[in-house]
Short mmCIF file of C-alpha atoms in Angstrom, two decimals:
data_model
loop_
_atom_site.label_atom_id
_atom_site.label_comp_id
_atom_site.label_asym_id
_atom_site.label_seq_id
_atom_site.Cartn_x
_atom_site.Cartn_y
_atom_site.Cartn_z
CA MET A 1 111.49 33.86 3.86
CA PRO A 2 107.81 34.90 4.37
CA LYS A 3 106.99 38.26 5.58
CA LEU A 4 106.85 38.67 9.27
CA SER A 5 103.84 39.74 11.20
CA GLU A 6 103.84 42.82 13.57
CA THR A 7 104.68 40.71 16.63
CA GLN A 8 107.36 38.66 14.90
CA LEU A 9 111.03 39.61 14.88
CA TYR A 10 113.92 37.62 13.23
CA CYS A 11 116.59 36.29 15.61
CA VAL A 12 120.02 36.02 13.76
CA LYS A 13 121.50 33.75 16.47
CA CYS A 14 118.58 31.31 16.44
CA ARG A 15 118.01 31.80 12.68
CA LYS A 16 114.22 31.73 12.99
CA ALA A 17 111.24 34.12 13.44
CA VAL A 18 110.39 34.68 17.04
CA THR A 19 107.16 35.84 18.32
CA VAL A 20 107.36 38.61 20.96
CA LYS A 21 104.55 39.75 23.16
CA ALA A 22 103.39 43.34 22.65
CA ASN A 23 104.10 44.30 26.16
CA ASP A 24 107.79 43.16 25.78
CA MET A 25 108.43 45.36 22.68
CA CYS A 26 109.14 49.10 22.34
CA VAL A 27 109.35 51.55 19.53
CA LYS A 28 112.71 53.33 19.19
CA VAL A 29 113.42 56.16 16.66
CA TYR A 30 117.03 56.53 15.20
CA ARG A 31 118.21 59.59 13.67
CA ASN A 32 119.64 59.35 10.01
CA LYS A 33 121.03 62.14 8.08
CA ARG A 34 119.85 60.88 4.75
CA ALA A 35 116.41 59.44 5.65
CA GLY A 36 115.59 61.47 8.62
CA MET A 37 113.93 59.56 11.39
CA THR A 38 114.05 55.70 11.24
CA PRO A 39 111.61 53.95 13.44
CA THR A 40 112.27 50.36 14.82
CA LEU A 41 110.91 47.68 17.03
CA LYS A 42 113.14 46.47 19.78
CA GLY A 43 112.61 43.27 21.73
CA GLN A 44 114.43 40.16 23.34
CA CYS A 45 114.57 36.72 21.91
CA VAL A 46 112.56 34.30 24.08
CA TYR A 47 115.02 31.44 23.42
CA CYS A 48 118.49 32.92 23.64
CA ASP A 49 117.85 36.41 25.21
CA THR A 50 119.47 38.27 22.15
CA SER A 51 118.37 41.81 21.48
CA LEU A 52 116.13 41.95 18.32
CA THR A 53 115.59 44.88 16.04
CA LYS A 54 113.06 45.29 13.16
CA PHE A 55 112.81 48.47 11.02
CA ILE A 56 109.27 49.42 10.41
CA ALA A 57 107.45 52.10 8.22
CA ARG A 58 106.98 55.55 9.65
CA ASP A 59 103.19 55.35 9.09
CA SER A 60 102.82 52.37 11.37
CA THR A 61 104.51 54.03 14.40
CA LYS A 62 101.43 55.98 15.31
CA ASP A 63 99.37 53.00 15.76
CA MET A 64 101.95 51.29 17.94
CA THR A 65 102.87 54.08 20.42
#
């Protein structure tokens, strides 16, 4: 599978990459005992309305917020 761009999230239900508008995504940070803070992108699938999650690097969260 090719690498997804910043605005693409993978839908497990549809089994394909879905492009989500930047206005419809949000950055959420999860706490993890071993890794510290884990940032993610959250969005909704355009086709089936499933919630989508994509783990991202900590360095890129400053640009997205």
